[in-house]
Each structure stands twice: as C-alpha cells, then as structure tokens.
Coordinates of C-alpha atoms and ligand atoms in Angstrom, one line a residue:
M1 CA 194.8 105.8 -16.5
K2 CA 194.9 108.9 -15.3
N3 CA 190.7 108.2 -14.8
A4 CA 191.6 105.0 -13.2
I5 CA 194.2 106.7 -10.1
F6 CA 191.4 109.7 -10.1
I7 CA 188.7 106.8 -9.4
K8 CA 190.6 105.3 -7.1
L9 CA 191.2 108.3 -4.8
F10 CA 188.0 109.4 -5.1
F11 CA 187.7 106.0 -3.4
V12 CA 189.8 106.1 -1.1
L13 CA 188.7 108.8 -0.4
I14 CA 184.5 107.9 0.9
F15 CA 186.2 105.3 2.5
V16 CA 188.1 107.7 5.1
T17 CA 185.4 110.1 5.4
S18 CA 182.4 107.2 6.0
E19 CA 183.4 107.7 9.1
N20 CA 182.7 111.1 10.0
L21 CA 180.3 110.7 6.6
F22 CA 177.6 110.1 9.5
C23 CA 178.6 111.7 12.6
Q24 CA 176.9 113.0 15.7
S25 CA 176.6 117.4 16.1
P26 CA 178.9 118.9 18.7
L27 CA 176.4 118.4 22.0
I28 CA 174.2 120.5 22.9
T29 CA 174.4 121.5 26.9
G30 CA 171.7 123.7 28.4
T31 CA 168.6 121.5 27.4
I32 CA 166.6 122.1 30.2
K33 CA 164.3 125.5 29.4
R34 CA 165.0 124.7 25.9
K35 CA 162.1 124.6 23.4
T36 CA 161.6 120.0 23.7
E37 CA 159.0 117.6 22.9
T38 CA 159.7 114.7 23.8
L39 CA 160.1 111.4 22.1
N40 CA 159.4 109.1 25.3
G41 CA 156.9 106.8 26.2
K42 CA 156.1 103.7 24.0
W43 CA 158.0 102.7 21.2
H44 CA 157.9 99.3 19.2
Y45 CA 160.4 96.9 19.3
I46 CA 162.1 93.8 17.4
I47 CA 164.4 91.4 19.1
D48 CA 167.0 90.8 16.4
P49 CA 169.8 88.4 17.8
Y50 CA 171.3 87.6 14.7
E51 CA 171.1 91.3 13.5
S52 CA 169.1 90.2 9.9
G53 CA 167.9 93.6 10.0
F54 CA 171.1 94.8 10.0
Y55 CA 173.3 93.1 7.4
N56 CA 172.2 91.0 4.4
Y57 CA 172.8 87.2 3.6
R58 CA 176.2 88.2 2.5
Y59 CA 177.3 90.5 6.8
Q60 CA 177.1 93.6 4.8
P61 CA 175.6 96.5 6.6
Y62 CA 171.5 97.3 4.5
D63 CA 173.1 100.7 5.4
E64 CA 175.5 100.9 3.4
V65 CA 175.5 98.8 -0.1
E66 CA 174.0 100.1 -3.1
H67 CA 170.7 98.0 -3.4
P68 CA 169.2 97.3 0.2
G69 CA 166.5 96.0 -1.3
S70 CA 164.0 95.6 1.4
G71 CA 165.8 94.1 4.5
G72 CA 167.1 96.1 6.1
Y73 CA 164.8 97.2 8.8
Y74 CA 166.4 100.8 8.6
K75 CA 162.8 101.8 5.9
N76 CA 160.8 100.4 7.3
F77 CA 158.6 98.2 4.5
I78 CA 155.5 98.5 4.7
Q79 CA 154.0 95.7 2.6
T80 CA 151.4 98.0 0.0
D81 CA 150.9 94.7 -2.1
K82 CA 150.0 91.2 -1.3
S83 CA 153.0 89.5 -3.1
D84 CA 155.1 91.8 -1.0
L85 CA 157.6 89.7 0.6
I86 CA 158.8 92.0 4.0
E87 CA 159.4 89.4 7.4
Y88 CA 159.1 92.2 9.7
N89 CA 156.7 94.5 11.2
F90 CA 157.1 97.6 13.9
D91 CA 153.4 98.0 14.1
K92 CA 152.5 95.0 15.1
S93 CA 155.5 94.6 17.6
P94 CA 155.6 94.8 20.9
T95 CA 156.3 97.7 22.5
L96 CA 158.9 99.4 25.1
L97 CA 159.0 102.5 27.4
V98 CA 161.8 104.6 26.4
P99 CA 163.0 106.2 28.5
G100 CA 163.9 102.5 30.5
D101 CA 166.0 99.5 29.8
W102 CA 164.7 96.5 27.8
N103 CA 166.2 93.6 30.1
T104 CA 162.8 94.1 33.2
Q105 CA 160.3 95.0 30.4
D106 CA 159.9 91.4 29.2
E107 CA 160.6 88.6 30.2
R108 CA 163.2 87.3 27.4
L109 CA 165.2 90.5 27.6
L110 CA 166.8 90.1 31.4
Y111 CA 169.9 88.6 30.5
Y112 CA 169.6 89.4 27.0
E113 CA 173.1 90.7 25.0
G114 CA 172.9 91.5 21.8
T115 CA 170.5 94.4 19.2
I116 CA 167.1 95.7 19.4
W117 CA 165.9 97.7 17.0
Y118 CA 163.0 100.5 18.7
K119 CA 160.8 103.0 16.2
K120 CA 158.6 105.7 16.7
S121 CA 156.7 107.5 14.4
F122 CA 155.8 111.7 15.4
D123 CA 154.9 114.7 13.9
Y124 CA 156.3 118.2 14.8
L125 CA 156.2 121.7 13.6
K126 CA 158.8 124.0 13.7
D127 CA 157.8 127.1 15.6
N128 CA 160.0 129.2 12.8
S129 CA 160.7 127.5 8.8
S130 CA 163.7 129.2 9.6
N131 CA 164.5 127.4 13.1
R132 CA 166.4 124.3 13.5
I133 CA 166.3 121.1 14.9
F134 CA 168.1 118.4 16.7
I135 CA 166.7 114.9 18.1
Y136 CA 168.9 114.3 21.4
F137 CA 169.1 110.9 23.6
G138 CA 169.9 110.7 26.9
A139 CA 172.3 107.8 27.0
A140 CA 171.7 104.3 25.0
N141 CA 173.5 101.9 25.8
Y142 CA 176.1 101.1 24.5
Q143 CA 175.7 101.5 20.8
A144 CA 173.1 103.3 18.9
D145 CA 172.6 103.3 15.2
V146 CA 170.1 106.4 14.3
Y147 CA 167.9 106.9 11.5
L148 CA 165.1 109.6 11.0
N149 CA 163.0 108.5 8.1
G150 CA 164.3 106.1 6.4
K151 CA 167.8 108.5 6.7
K152 CA 170.8 107.3 8.3
L153 CA 171.8 109.7 11.5
G154 CA 174.8 108.0 12.5
R155 CA 175.9 105.9 15.2
H156 CA 177.5 106.6 18.6
I157 CA 178.7 104.4 21.1
G158 CA 179.2 104.6 24.9
G159 CA 176.3 104.0 26.9
F160 CA 175.8 106.4 29.7
T161 CA 175.9 109.8 27.7
P162 CA 174.4 112.3 25.5
F163 CA 174.7 113.1 22.0
N164 CA 172.6 114.4 19.2
F165 CA 171.7 114.8 15.8
E166 CA 170.7 117.7 13.5
V167 CA 167.7 117.0 11.2
T168 CA 166.2 119.8 10.1
D169 CA 166.3 119.2 6.5
I170 CA 165.1 115.5 8.0
I171 CA 162.0 116.1 10.1
K172 CA 158.7 116.4 8.2
D173 CA 155.7 118.1 9.9
T174 CA 154.2 115.1 9.9
G175 CA 154.8 111.0 9.2
N176 CA 157.9 111.1 10.8
F177 CA 159.4 107.7 12.1
I178 CA 163.0 107.3 14.1
I179 CA 164.6 104.0 13.7
V180 CA 167.9 102.8 15.7
K181 CA 169.4 99.9 16.4
V182 CA 170.6 99.4 20.0
D183 CA 173.3 96.5 20.3
N184 CA 174.5 95.5 23.8
K185 CA 176.9 93.0 23.2
R186 CA 179.8 93.7 25.9
K187 CA 183.2 93.7 23.6
R188 CA 187.0 93.7 25.3
E189 CA 187.7 96.7 23.5
A190 CA 184.9 98.3 24.9
V191 CA 184.8 101.4 27.5
P192 CA 183.6 99.3 30.0
T193 CA 184.8 96.1 29.0
L194 CA 184.0 92.4 29.0
N195 CA 184.3 92.0 32.7
T196 CA 182.3 94.6 35.5
D197 CA 180.2 93.8 38.8
W198 CA 176.9 95.8 37.2
W199 CA 173.9 94.4 35.4
N200 CA 174.1 95.0 31.2
Y201 CA 171.4 96.6 31.0
G202 CA 170.6 97.9 27.2
G203 CA 168.6 100.1 25.7
L204 CA 167.1 104.1 25.3
T205 CA 167.7 104.1 29.4
R206 CA 167.4 108.0 29.1
D207 CA 164.9 110.3 27.8
V208 CA 164.8 111.3 24.0
K209 CA 163.7 114.5 22.6
I210 CA 163.2 117.3 20.2
I211 CA 165.4 120.3 20.8
E212 CA 164.4 123.4 18.6
V213 CA 166.9 126.5 18.4
P214 CA 167.1 128.6 16.5
E215 CA 169.5 128.9 12.8
T216 CA 172.3 131.2 15.4
F217 CA 172.6 129.2 18.7
I218 CA 173.9 129.0 21.9
R219 CA 175.2 125.0 21.8
D220 CA 177.6 124.8 25.1
Y221 CA 178.8 127.8 27.8
F222 CA 180.4 127.4 31.0
I223 CA 180.2 129.9 33.9
Q224 CA 181.8 129.2 37.3
L225 CA 183.6 131.0 39.6
K226 CA 187.3 130.5 38.2
R227 CA 189.6 128.6 40.2
D228 CA 190.6 129.9 43.2
S229 CA 189.0 132.8 43.3
K230 CA 184.9 133.6 45.1
D231 CA 184.5 136.7 43.0
I232 CA 185.6 135.9 39.5
L233 CA 183.1 134.2 37.0
S234 CA 184.7 132.6 34.3
G235 CA 184.1 130.6 31.2
Y236 CA 182.9 130.8 28.1
V237 CA 179.7 130.3 26.0
K238 CA 179.9 128.8 21.8
L239 CA 177.8 130.0 18.6
D240 CA 176.8 127.7 16.6
G241 CA 174.9 128.7 12.9
N242 CA 175.7 131.1 10.2
N243 CA 176.2 134.0 12.2
L244 CA 178.9 133.9 14.1
N245 CA 181.4 137.0 14.2
N246 CA 181.2 139.6 16.3
V247 CA 177.2 138.3 18.0
P248 CA 177.4 140.2 21.9
V249 CA 176.0 137.7 24.7
E250 CA 174.0 139.2 26.7
I251 CA 174.8 137.1 30.7
H252 CA 172.3 138.0 33.2
I253 CA 172.2 137.6 36.9
P254 CA 169.6 139.2 38.2
E255 CA 169.7 138.8 42.0
A256 CA 173.6 138.6 41.7
G257 CA 173.8 141.9 39.9
I258 CA 175.1 140.0 37.3
K259 CA 174.0 141.8 33.2
H260 CA 177.6 141.4 31.0
T261 CA 177.8 141.0 27.5
V262 CA 180.3 139.9 25.5
Q263 CA 181.2 139.7 21.4
T264 CA 182.2 136.0 20.0
N265 CA 184.8 135.7 17.3
E266 CA 184.3 134.7 14.0
K267 CA 184.2 131.0 15.1
G268 CA 181.2 131.8 17.5
N269 CA 183.4 131.9 20.6
A270 CA 183.3 134.2 23.2
E271 CA 185.5 134.0 27.1
I272 CA 183.8 135.1 30.2
E273 CA 185.4 137.2 33.0
I274 CA 183.1 139.0 35.9
R275 CA 183.9 140.4 37.9
T276 CA 181.4 140.4 41.5
S277 CA 182.0 140.6 45.3
K278 CA 177.5 139.7 45.6
L279 CA 177.8 136.2 44.9
T280 CA 175.8 133.4 48.1
L281 CA 178.4 130.7 48.0
W282 CA 176.4 127.2 47.3
S283 CA 177.4 124.1 50.0
P284 CA 175.6 121.9 51.5
E285 CA 174.6 123.9 54.2
N286 CA 172.9 126.6 52.1
P287 CA 172.9 124.9 47.7
K288 CA 171.9 128.8 46.8
L289 CA 171.4 128.3 43.0
Y290 CA 170.8 131.3 40.5
D291 CA 168.7 132.1 37.9
V292 CA 171.6 133.0 34.8
T293 CA 169.9 133.7 31.5
L294 CA 172.5 133.8 28.1
K295 CA 171.2 136.0 25.7
A296 CA 172.5 135.8 21.5
G297 CA 170.8 136.7 19.1
Q298 CA 167.3 135.3 18.9
D299 CA 168.4 132.5 21.2
I300 CA 167.9 132.5 25.5
V301 CA 169.3 129.8 27.6
N302 CA 168.4 130.1 31.3
E303 CA 169.1 126.9 34.0
K304 CA 169.6 127.8 38.0
T305 CA 173.5 127.8 38.8
G306 CA 175.1 127.7 41.8
F307 CA 178.7 128.7 42.7
R308 CA 181.7 127.9 45.0
T309 CA 184.9 127.0 44.7
I310 CA 186.4 123.0 45.7
S311 CA 190.2 122.6 46.2
T312 CA 192.9 120.8 48.3
G313 CA 196.0 122.9 50.2
G314 CA 197.8 120.3 51.7
K315 CA 196.1 116.8 53.3
E316 CA 192.7 119.3 53.5
I317 CA 190.0 119.5 51.0
L318 CA 188.5 122.8 50.9
L319 CA 184.6 123.9 50.0
N320 CA 184.9 128.0 49.6
G321 CA 188.1 128.2 51.4
Q322 CA 187.1 125.8 54.0
P323 CA 187.9 122.6 55.3
V324 CA 184.9 119.9 54.5
F325 CA 185.4 116.1 55.2
L326 CA 183.2 114.4 52.3
K327 CA 180.5 112.4 54.0
G328 CA 179.7 110.0 51.3
I329 CA 178.3 107.0 49.2
C330 CA 178.9 104.9 46.3
I331 CA 175.3 104.3 44.1
H332 CA 175.1 102.6 40.8
E333 CA 172.3 104.4 38.7
E334 CA 169.5 101.8 39.8
N335 CA 166.2 102.4 41.8
V336 CA 166.1 99.4 43.4
L337 CA 162.7 99.3 44.0
R338 CA 161.2 98.7 40.6
G339 CA 164.9 97.0 40.6
N340 CA 165.5 98.0 37.0
R341 CA 167.8 101.4 36.0
A342 CA 167.4 105.2 37.5
Y343 CA 166.6 107.3 35.1
S344 CA 163.6 110.5 36.2
K345 CA 164.3 113.0 38.5
E346 CA 161.9 111.4 41.2
D347 CA 164.0 108.5 41.6
A348 CA 167.1 111.0 41.7
R349 CA 165.0 112.5 44.5
M350 CA 164.8 108.8 46.1
I351 CA 168.2 108.5 45.8
L352 CA 169.6 111.6 47.0
G353 CA 166.6 111.7 50.1
W354 CA 168.2 108.9 51.5
V355 CA 171.8 110.3 51.1
K356 CA 170.3 113.0 53.1
E357 CA 169.4 110.5 56.0
L358 CA 172.3 109.3 55.8
S359 CA 173.0 111.8 56.6
G360 CA 175.6 112.4 54.0
N361 CA 177.1 115.3 52.1
F362 CA 178.9 113.4 49.3
A363 CA 178.1 110.8 46.8
R364 CA 179.9 108.7 44.3
L365 CA 178.2 108.2 41.3
A366 CA 179.9 104.4 40.2
H367 CA 181.3 103.7 38.0
Y368 CA 179.9 105.6 34.5
P369 CA 178.5 108.0 33.9
H370 CA 174.9 108.9 36.1
N371 CA 171.7 111.0 34.4
G372 CA 171.8 113.8 34.1
Y373 CA 169.0 114.6 36.6
M374 CA 171.3 113.9 39.1
A375 CA 174.0 116.2 39.8
R376 CA 170.7 118.2 39.2
V377 CA 169.1 117.6 42.0
A378 CA 172.4 117.5 44.2
D379 CA 172.7 121.0 43.0
E380 CA 168.6 121.7 44.1
M381 CA 169.3 119.2 47.5
G382 CA 173.1 120.0 48.8
I383 CA 174.9 116.7 47.5
M384 CA 178.2 117.1 46.5
L385 CA 179.3 114.5 44.2
W386 CA 182.2 112.2 42.1
E387 CA 181.0 111.9 38.8
E388 CA 183.6 108.2 37.1
I389 CA 183.4 107.1 32.9
P390 CA 184.0 103.4 33.3
V391 CA 187.3 103.2 32.4
Y392 CA 186.8 99.9 35.2
W393 CA 188.8 96.9 35.7
T394 CA 190.9 95.7 32.8
I395 CA 190.6 98.2 30.1
D396 CA 192.3 98.0 26.9
W397 CA 195.0 99.7 27.9
E398 CA 197.1 99.8 24.7
N399 CA 194.3 100.2 22.0
E400 CA 194.1 103.7 20.5
K401 CA 190.4 103.3 19.8
T402 CA 189.8 102.4 23.8
F403 CA 191.6 105.7 24.8
N404 CA 189.7 108.4 22.7
N405 CA 186.4 106.7 23.3
A406 CA 187.1 106.7 27.1
K407 CA 187.8 110.7 26.4
S408 CA 185.1 111.3 24.5
Q409 CA 182.7 110.1 28.3
L410 CA 184.9 111.7 29.6
K411 CA 184.6 115.1 27.6
D412 CA 180.5 114.6 27.1
V413 CA 180.5 114.2 30.3
I414 CA 182.0 116.7 31.1
T415 CA 180.6 119.2 28.4
R416 CA 176.5 118.0 30.5
D417 CA 177.6 118.6 33.8
K418 CA 180.5 121.4 34.1
N419 CA 177.3 124.2 35.3
R420 CA 176.7 122.0 38.0
A421 CA 178.4 122.8 41.6
S422 CA 177.0 119.1 43.4
V423 CA 180.2 118.4 41.1
I424 CA 183.8 118.3 42.6
F425 CA 185.1 115.2 41.2
W426 CA 185.6 114.0 37.5
S427 CA 186.9 110.7 38.4
V428 CA 188.4 108.6 35.7
G429 CA 188.6 105.1 36.7
N430 CA 188.1 102.2 39.1
E431 CA 190.3 100.1 39.9
T432 CA 192.7 99.5 37.4
P433 CA 195.9 98.0 37.4
V434 CA 199.3 99.1 37.9
I435 CA 201.2 98.2 34.4
E436 CA 202.8 100.8 32.2
P437 CA 200.7 100.9 29.3
R438 CA 197.4 102.0 31.9
L439 CA 199.5 105.2 33.6
K440 CA 200.0 106.8 29.8
F441 CA 196.3 105.8 29.3
M442 CA 195.4 107.2 33.0
T443 CA 197.5 110.4 32.7
S444 CA 196.5 111.3 29.5
L445 CA 192.6 110.9 31.2
I446 CA 193.5 113.2 33.1
A447 CA 195.3 115.6 31.3
E448 CA 192.3 116.0 29.4
A449 CA 189.9 116.6 32.2
K450 CA 192.3 119.0 33.7
K451 CA 192.4 121.3 30.5
L452 CA 188.6 120.8 29.4
D453 CA 187.4 122.1 33.1
N454 CA 190.0 122.7 35.6
T455 CA 187.7 124.5 38.2
R456 CA 187.5 120.5 39.7
L457 CA 188.9 118.3 41.5
I458 CA 190.0 115.1 39.7
S459 CA 190.9 111.6 41.1
A460 CA 190.2 107.5 40.4
A461 CA 189.4 104.9 42.9
L462 CA 192.4 103.5 43.1
E463 CA 193.4 100.2 45.1
Q464 CA 195.9 99.7 47.7
H465 CA 198.4 96.9 49.1
G466 CA 200.0 95.4 52.3
L467 CA 203.9 94.9 52.1
E468 CA 205.9 91.9 51.6
E469 CA 207.3 92.0 55.0
D470 CA 204.3 92.6 56.7
R471 CA 200.5 92.2 55.1
N472 CA 199.1 94.8 58.0
I473 CA 201.4 97.8 56.5
R474 CA 198.7 99.1 54.1
V475 CA 200.9 101.6 51.5
I476 CA 200.2 103.1 47.6
T477 CA 202.4 102.7 45.9
D478 CA 200.5 103.7 42.0
P479 CA 202.5 105.7 40.5
L480 CA 199.3 107.1 39.1
A481 CA 199.1 109.1 42.7
D482 CA 201.0 111.1 41.8
Y483 CA 198.8 112.8 39.4
V484 CA 195.7 113.1 41.0
D485 CA 194.2 116.3 43.4
V486 CA 192.8 113.2 45.9
L487 CA 194.1 110.4 46.7
S488 CA 191.0 108.1 47.1
F489 CA 191.2 104.1 47.4
N490 CA 189.5 101.1 47.4
E491 CA 190.2 98.5 50.4
Y492 CA 188.1 95.4 51.4
I493 CA 189.6 94.5 54.9
G494 CA 187.4 92.1 56.8
W495 CA 185.3 90.9 53.3
Y496 CA 187.4 89.8 50.7
D497 CA 190.5 90.6 52.3
G498 CA 190.4 88.5 56.3
L499 CA 187.5 89.2 59.0
P500 CA 186.4 92.9 59.8
D501 CA 189.0 92.4 63.6
N502 CA 191.9 92.1 61.1
C503 CA 191.2 96.1 61.4
E504 CA 193.1 97.1 64.4
N505 CA 196.1 94.8 63.5
I506 CA 196.7 97.1 60.2
I507 CA 198.9 100.0 60.1
W508 CA 198.0 102.9 57.4
K509 CA 201.5 104.7 56.2
I510 CA 200.1 106.7 53.0
E511 CA 203.9 108.1 52.1
Q512 CA 201.8 110.9 50.2
D513 CA 200.5 114.6 51.1
K514 CA 197.5 114.3 50.2
P515 CA 193.5 114.4 51.6
V516 CA 192.7 111.4 51.0
I517 CA 189.7 109.2 50.3
I518 CA 188.1 105.7 51.0
S519 CA 186.6 105.3 48.0
E520 CA 185.3 101.9 48.6
F521 CA 185.0 99.6 51.8
G522 CA 181.8 97.3 52.7
A523 CA 180.3 93.6 52.7
G524 CA 177.8 92.2 51.7
A525 CA 174.5 91.5 54.0
L526 CA 170.2 89.9 53.2
Q527 CA 168.5 92.3 54.8
G528 CA 166.0 90.1 57.6
F529 CA 169.1 87.5 57.5
H530 CA 170.7 87.4 61.8
G531 CA 173.3 86.0 63.9
D532 CA 176.4 86.6 65.2
R533 CA 178.7 88.7 64.1
L534 CA 180.8 86.6 62.4
T535 CA 178.2 84.6 59.9
R536 CA 178.9 85.8 56.4
W537 CA 175.8 87.3 55.0
T538 CA 174.4 88.1 58.1
E539 CA 173.2 92.4 58.6
E540 CA 175.4 91.9 62.2
F541 CA 178.5 90.7 60.1
Q542 CA 177.9 94.2 57.6
E543 CA 176.7 96.0 60.8
D544 CA 180.8 94.8 62.5
L545 CA 182.1 95.9 60.1
Y546 CA 181.1 99.2 59.6
R547 CA 182.4 99.9 62.6
K548 CA 185.6 97.9 62.4
T549 CA 186.1 100.0 59.1
L550 CA 185.3 103.5 61.0
D551 CA 187.2 102.9 63.6
M552 CA 189.9 101.8 61.7
L553 CA 190.2 104.5 59.2
V554 CA 189.7 107.1 61.6
K555 CA 193.4 107.2 62.1
I556 CA 194.3 107.9 59.0
P557 CA 195.7 111.7 59.8
Q558 CA 195.1 112.6 55.8
L559 CA 191.7 111.2 56.0
R560 CA 188.6 113.5 54.4
G561 CA 185.7 111.4 52.7
T562 CA 184.7 107.9 52.5
T563 CA 182.0 106.6 49.8
P564 CA 181.2 103.4 51.7
W565 CA 180.3 100.3 48.9
I566 CA 177.3 101.5 48.3
L567 CA 173.5 102.9 48.7
C568 CA 171.6 100.5 47.8
D569 CA 171.7 96.4 47.1
F570 CA 172.2 96.0 42.5
R571 CA 172.0 93.7 40.4
S572 CA 174.9 91.8 38.9
P573 CA 175.3 88.9 37.4
R574 CA 178.6 87.8 39.0
R575 CA 176.8 87.6 42.1
P576 CA 174.4 84.1 41.3
L577 CA 174.7 82.4 45.3
P578 CA 171.2 81.1 45.6
V579 CA 169.2 82.6 48.6
I580 CA 171.6 85.6 49.3
Q581 CA 172.1 86.9 46.2
D582 CA 170.1 85.6 43.6
G583 CA 171.4 88.0 41.1
W584 CA 171.9 90.9 43.7
N585 CA 175.1 92.3 44.8
R586 CA 174.6 92.3 48.0
K587 CA 177.1 95.1 49.7
G588 CA 173.6 97.8 50.2
L589 CA 173.2 99.5 52.7
I590 CA 169.4 99.3 51.7
S591 CA 167.9 95.9 50.4
Q592 CA 166.3 95.5 47.6
T593 CA 162.3 96.2 49.2
G594 CA 163.6 99.8 50.6
N595 CA 164.7 98.0 53.7
K596 CA 167.2 99.7 55.8
K597 CA 170.5 97.3 57.3
K598 CA 171.9 98.0 61.0
A599 CA 175.0 99.0 59.0
F600 CA 173.3 101.8 57.8
Y601 CA 172.5 103.6 61.1
V602 CA 176.3 102.8 62.0
L603 CA 177.4 105.3 59.0
K604 CA 174.2 107.5 59.9
N605 CA 175.4 107.9 63.8
F606 CA 179.6 107.9 62.2
Y607 CA 178.2 110.8 60.1
N608 CA 176.1 112.5 62.6
N609 CA 178.9 113.2 65.5
F610 CA 182.1 113.1 63.1
E611 CA 183.6 116.6 63.0
L612 CA 186.9 117.0 61.4
N613 CA 190.0 118.5 63.8
K614 CA 190.8 121.9 62.2
Ligands
GCB1 C1 185.1 96.3 43.7 C2 184.4 96.9 42.6 C3 183.2 96.8 42.7 C4 182.6 95.8 43.3 C5 182.3 95.9 44.4 C6 182.8 94.5 45.1 O1 185.9 97.1 44.3 O2 184.6 98.8 42.7 O3 182.1 97.4 41.4 O4 180.6 96.1 42.4 O5 183.7 96.0 44.1 O6 181.4 94.6 45.6 O7 183.1 93.3 45.0

C-alpha cells in the first residue's frame, strides 16, 4: 500500500515537472562577437499538416511514449535493411533556406498554417573540451520543438523572440543532426491571437547558430546610463557556470577612459555603477557608439554601445535632457521588394535607410519584436526605436497562460535589446479594448517592463473616441493612459472614420498632461493609380489625407511625435480586394515595387520643416 502511494507520488512528480524537464536555458545576450558558428543555410523539410511525425495513431506524442517505434520524425530513422518500414526521409526531402519564412519559398506554402519539420546535419569541433555549447535561434514562428541527435531539447512558444538550449552533453564532433518541428497554427489563447492584419509567416525566420563559451561565462549584462543621470553608468552582469562567487568582472570602455572591476556574489551576479564625465551622448545627430568589453575569467563579451538618457517632463519627451520631436514611421518586419520576412543586416539597412530618406529620426517596429539587426543598425544610423510585443486587438485577457506568454515575450525582447541606445520605448500592445480584465493584464505588463528596465519609456498604442454629444470632439478615456509614460494613440480620421476633409472639424480635448504620439494614421493607395483626391486607393487620396491629418495634428499642444501607418505596403490576408489589394495592405508610403507614393513626400516635407516650439 505504502509502495503504491509512493509510486503514485513519483508519477505525479514526473507529471508536474515534465513541462520543465525540457526547458530552455536562460537567454544569452551579446551573442554578436562571441565564438559562434552559423547553422543558417539549407535545411531539409517535411510538410506535416496532420502532425503524423509527432503523434502516433492514438494521438500520443512519440517523444513521450515508451516505445515510439520508427514513427517519430525527431529520431531521423533511416532505412538500413530492405524490409524496414520508414515512411519519411529527410535527406531525400527538399530544402528551405534558413533564415526565411517558408511561405515564400514553396508555392504550396503561401497560406500554409501548420507543422513543418526542419532537419540539418553538421559537425562541430569544440575549441576547448571544457567549453559549453548552446544552440541559439533568433526566432521560430510560432511554436518550436527542438531535438538534437534524437534527444528533445525543449519547446519554445512565441514567434518573434530568441531562445537557446544548452547542448554541451549531446553535441558530437561529427554526425550531429538537429530537427525542429515548427508550427504556426494560430490559436485563440496565443500572443498574437487568431486575428491580426499581417501575414502569418511560418518557419525558422531568423538566424540559427551554435555558441561556444567557457565553463563559466557572462550570460547577461546591462549597461546604460542610470535613469535621469548623465554621468553614472549602471546595470548588472550575470554569470553562468560552476565558479560563480567572487569572480572579478572587468568593464572596459577605452575611449571613455573606463576600466572598472566588480565582484560577483554567490549567484554570479554583480551590480554595476560607474561614475564618468567623459561620455559623448548618443543622439540621432551624433550616434556615438563606444567599444564596451566585459571580461570574466576566460570569457569576453564585446559590443558597440551608445549611452543616452530618455525621459519625459510635462508634455516634453527629453532626449539627453533636451525636448525632442519624434519624426517617425511604422514598420512591419518585411522586405517589401522580396515580399517576405526581413531577417538580415542588409534588410535592416534598406528599411532604416528609407526612414532616413524620409527625414525621420524614429521608427515604430510594429507589432511584435523585429529581428535583432534592426536595433543594431538603428544604433549606427541614429534612429530611435519603439519596440512592441504582439498583444494585439483581442487577446485572451483572462487566461493566465496567455499573460505569462506575453510576459516572457516582453522579457526576452528586453533581455535582447536593453543595451541598444536606439531603443527608447517598450510598447506593451496595440489597440486593445477598454475592458476590465485587459487593464490588469496591461498594467501588469507595464510593471514588468519597468522592473526589467527603468531607463526607457513605456507606452502602448491606444485608441481615441468621439464624444456622444459631438463626434468631432475627440478624447482619450482609456484608463491605461494613466499608466503609460507617453500617451500614444492610433486614429484613422479620413479613412475608416469619415473623409479627409473631416480633419478640419476635429477638436482634440486631451486632458492628460503627457506628451502625445500619434502611433498610427494612414490611407490605402495603389502606387501608380491616379485620380482626384476623393477617389479611394489613388495616390492623391492618400496625399490629401496626409496633408489634412498633419494640419490637424499640429494643433494638439502636447504633440511630440508621429508614426504614420506605414513605411511599406505589406502582405495581409485581410486585404483581398482584386486589382487594388490582392493580399496587400496598401497603406504604405512605398509600394510593393519599391516606388515612393506621393504621400511619402508630404511627410518628408513635414519632417524637414517642422520645428518644436521650445
Ligand atoms: C490598425 C492596426 C494595424 C492595421 C491598420 C490598418 O489600426 O493597428 O495593424 O494594419 O490599422 O491598416 O487597418
């Protein structure tokens, strides 16, 4: 009897911990200059809409049953005897390029939502036998189950944030095979949820690489100017490994004459606080970056890093203490010329180059974390950024798992980009409805963002409303407005909300004493389609809307920035109108062919001439 209870308890324990058995390692930051080897390139793939490579005929996951047989794809069974029954073969299957969405690499996959299996073989020789090895994924949309050499490493949920697994004990010098099941099915409880206005690109959409580090290494560090201070660098360093206590960590910024050592505690953590008076602060006019090196034992991390302050005071946004107007534009993570997901440094240069051409100094990376190159290139080019998590429209507000999912996406993007001077905002969502459970959800995310990083501004793209007695009087009544540092809202007056002439009648009554950013406005136009200013989808309609909207917005006394919707046309299944849309949202200022529409020049002209009355 006692034994039976014990056995029961044992199984309960296994069940309770099984979610954590296969778990990711904490995220490694500063991966750019570490010792890495790319796993990008061609990966074999198998399309598996019924997930028969994952579940047996009783719908049990092969990787959880005692006798998986030869069915589970993760084992990569290969026929060795002529009588062997194996109904798949990765090596004879076609290949997809990684990084890259699958939708645009195989005609059958344009609208595909489901599971695809990826496989790559590789050899890997360690530099040093005591070193530790991780496999790092920039992103996989949406759920990834990862296996190395037939062993499950874990599962990651969320399509736009990085994750890594330690493989030190599994990786071999030769003959490794990594298999990833990627599933991009949309789900009600997911983040984002079922309905969005962008393409559900699936696959291993960002870089995949091997990272090799010493036994004890710098897993994470944060070094930025302390909130409201121009002469104290502060943050922390976190080591991972065996000998964590009392390790000296050296922080070296030669150009600023900084050489400073901190000692870790028994958990391998150390606080950083360094006084300095020699820093040239980062700004769009002078995007100064310093070589920052951290050394702990045998580990070295080195990154180009800028330092600046960002804060608000009354209706001002203050960059390095000076009022600034954010001349921005929204961006989706697409290379419009290829018509697919953007993933490279070159893509980032092209996209942010257009922001510069627009005379912009700011970009809103909508509506999910973009790849890590964006913030690095923005650092170099001097473009301030708004980064966002996909808490979009109709999230499952009362579901705790959904909240935890949103929270970990927030944590991961902050972990990845917190040392980038270009990033000045963390946004916790877009156009979420003003209902009770959502307020708790959103304010908890705001609290989390502040806890992780108190040096940046927090916002969310809210909505505005017309008063019942007079629809032309526009107000922000959302209680979330009290929790954000900057009041940002979207408005589509002239497109979804009357015609552009209506802009002249609008009266803004914004009671909140906070800077205001118009996080979206816009109109659809097919590049090359011309007509009068009242004909929808013409460049003239869009141009007129931009003129009238900007005239209207400058009357808002607290206006401190605009990010119209959007830099480039982008793919969206919500947009089927033949000839005009054909699956593209046409609110871009730049077309599918890379041509600028008339409204591009209206905005450019506005940004060139607008000066903040200080
Ligand atoms: C919005 C959304 C954005 C859409 C846009 C549109 O308010 O935030 O994701 O794509 O409107 O084009 O309707």
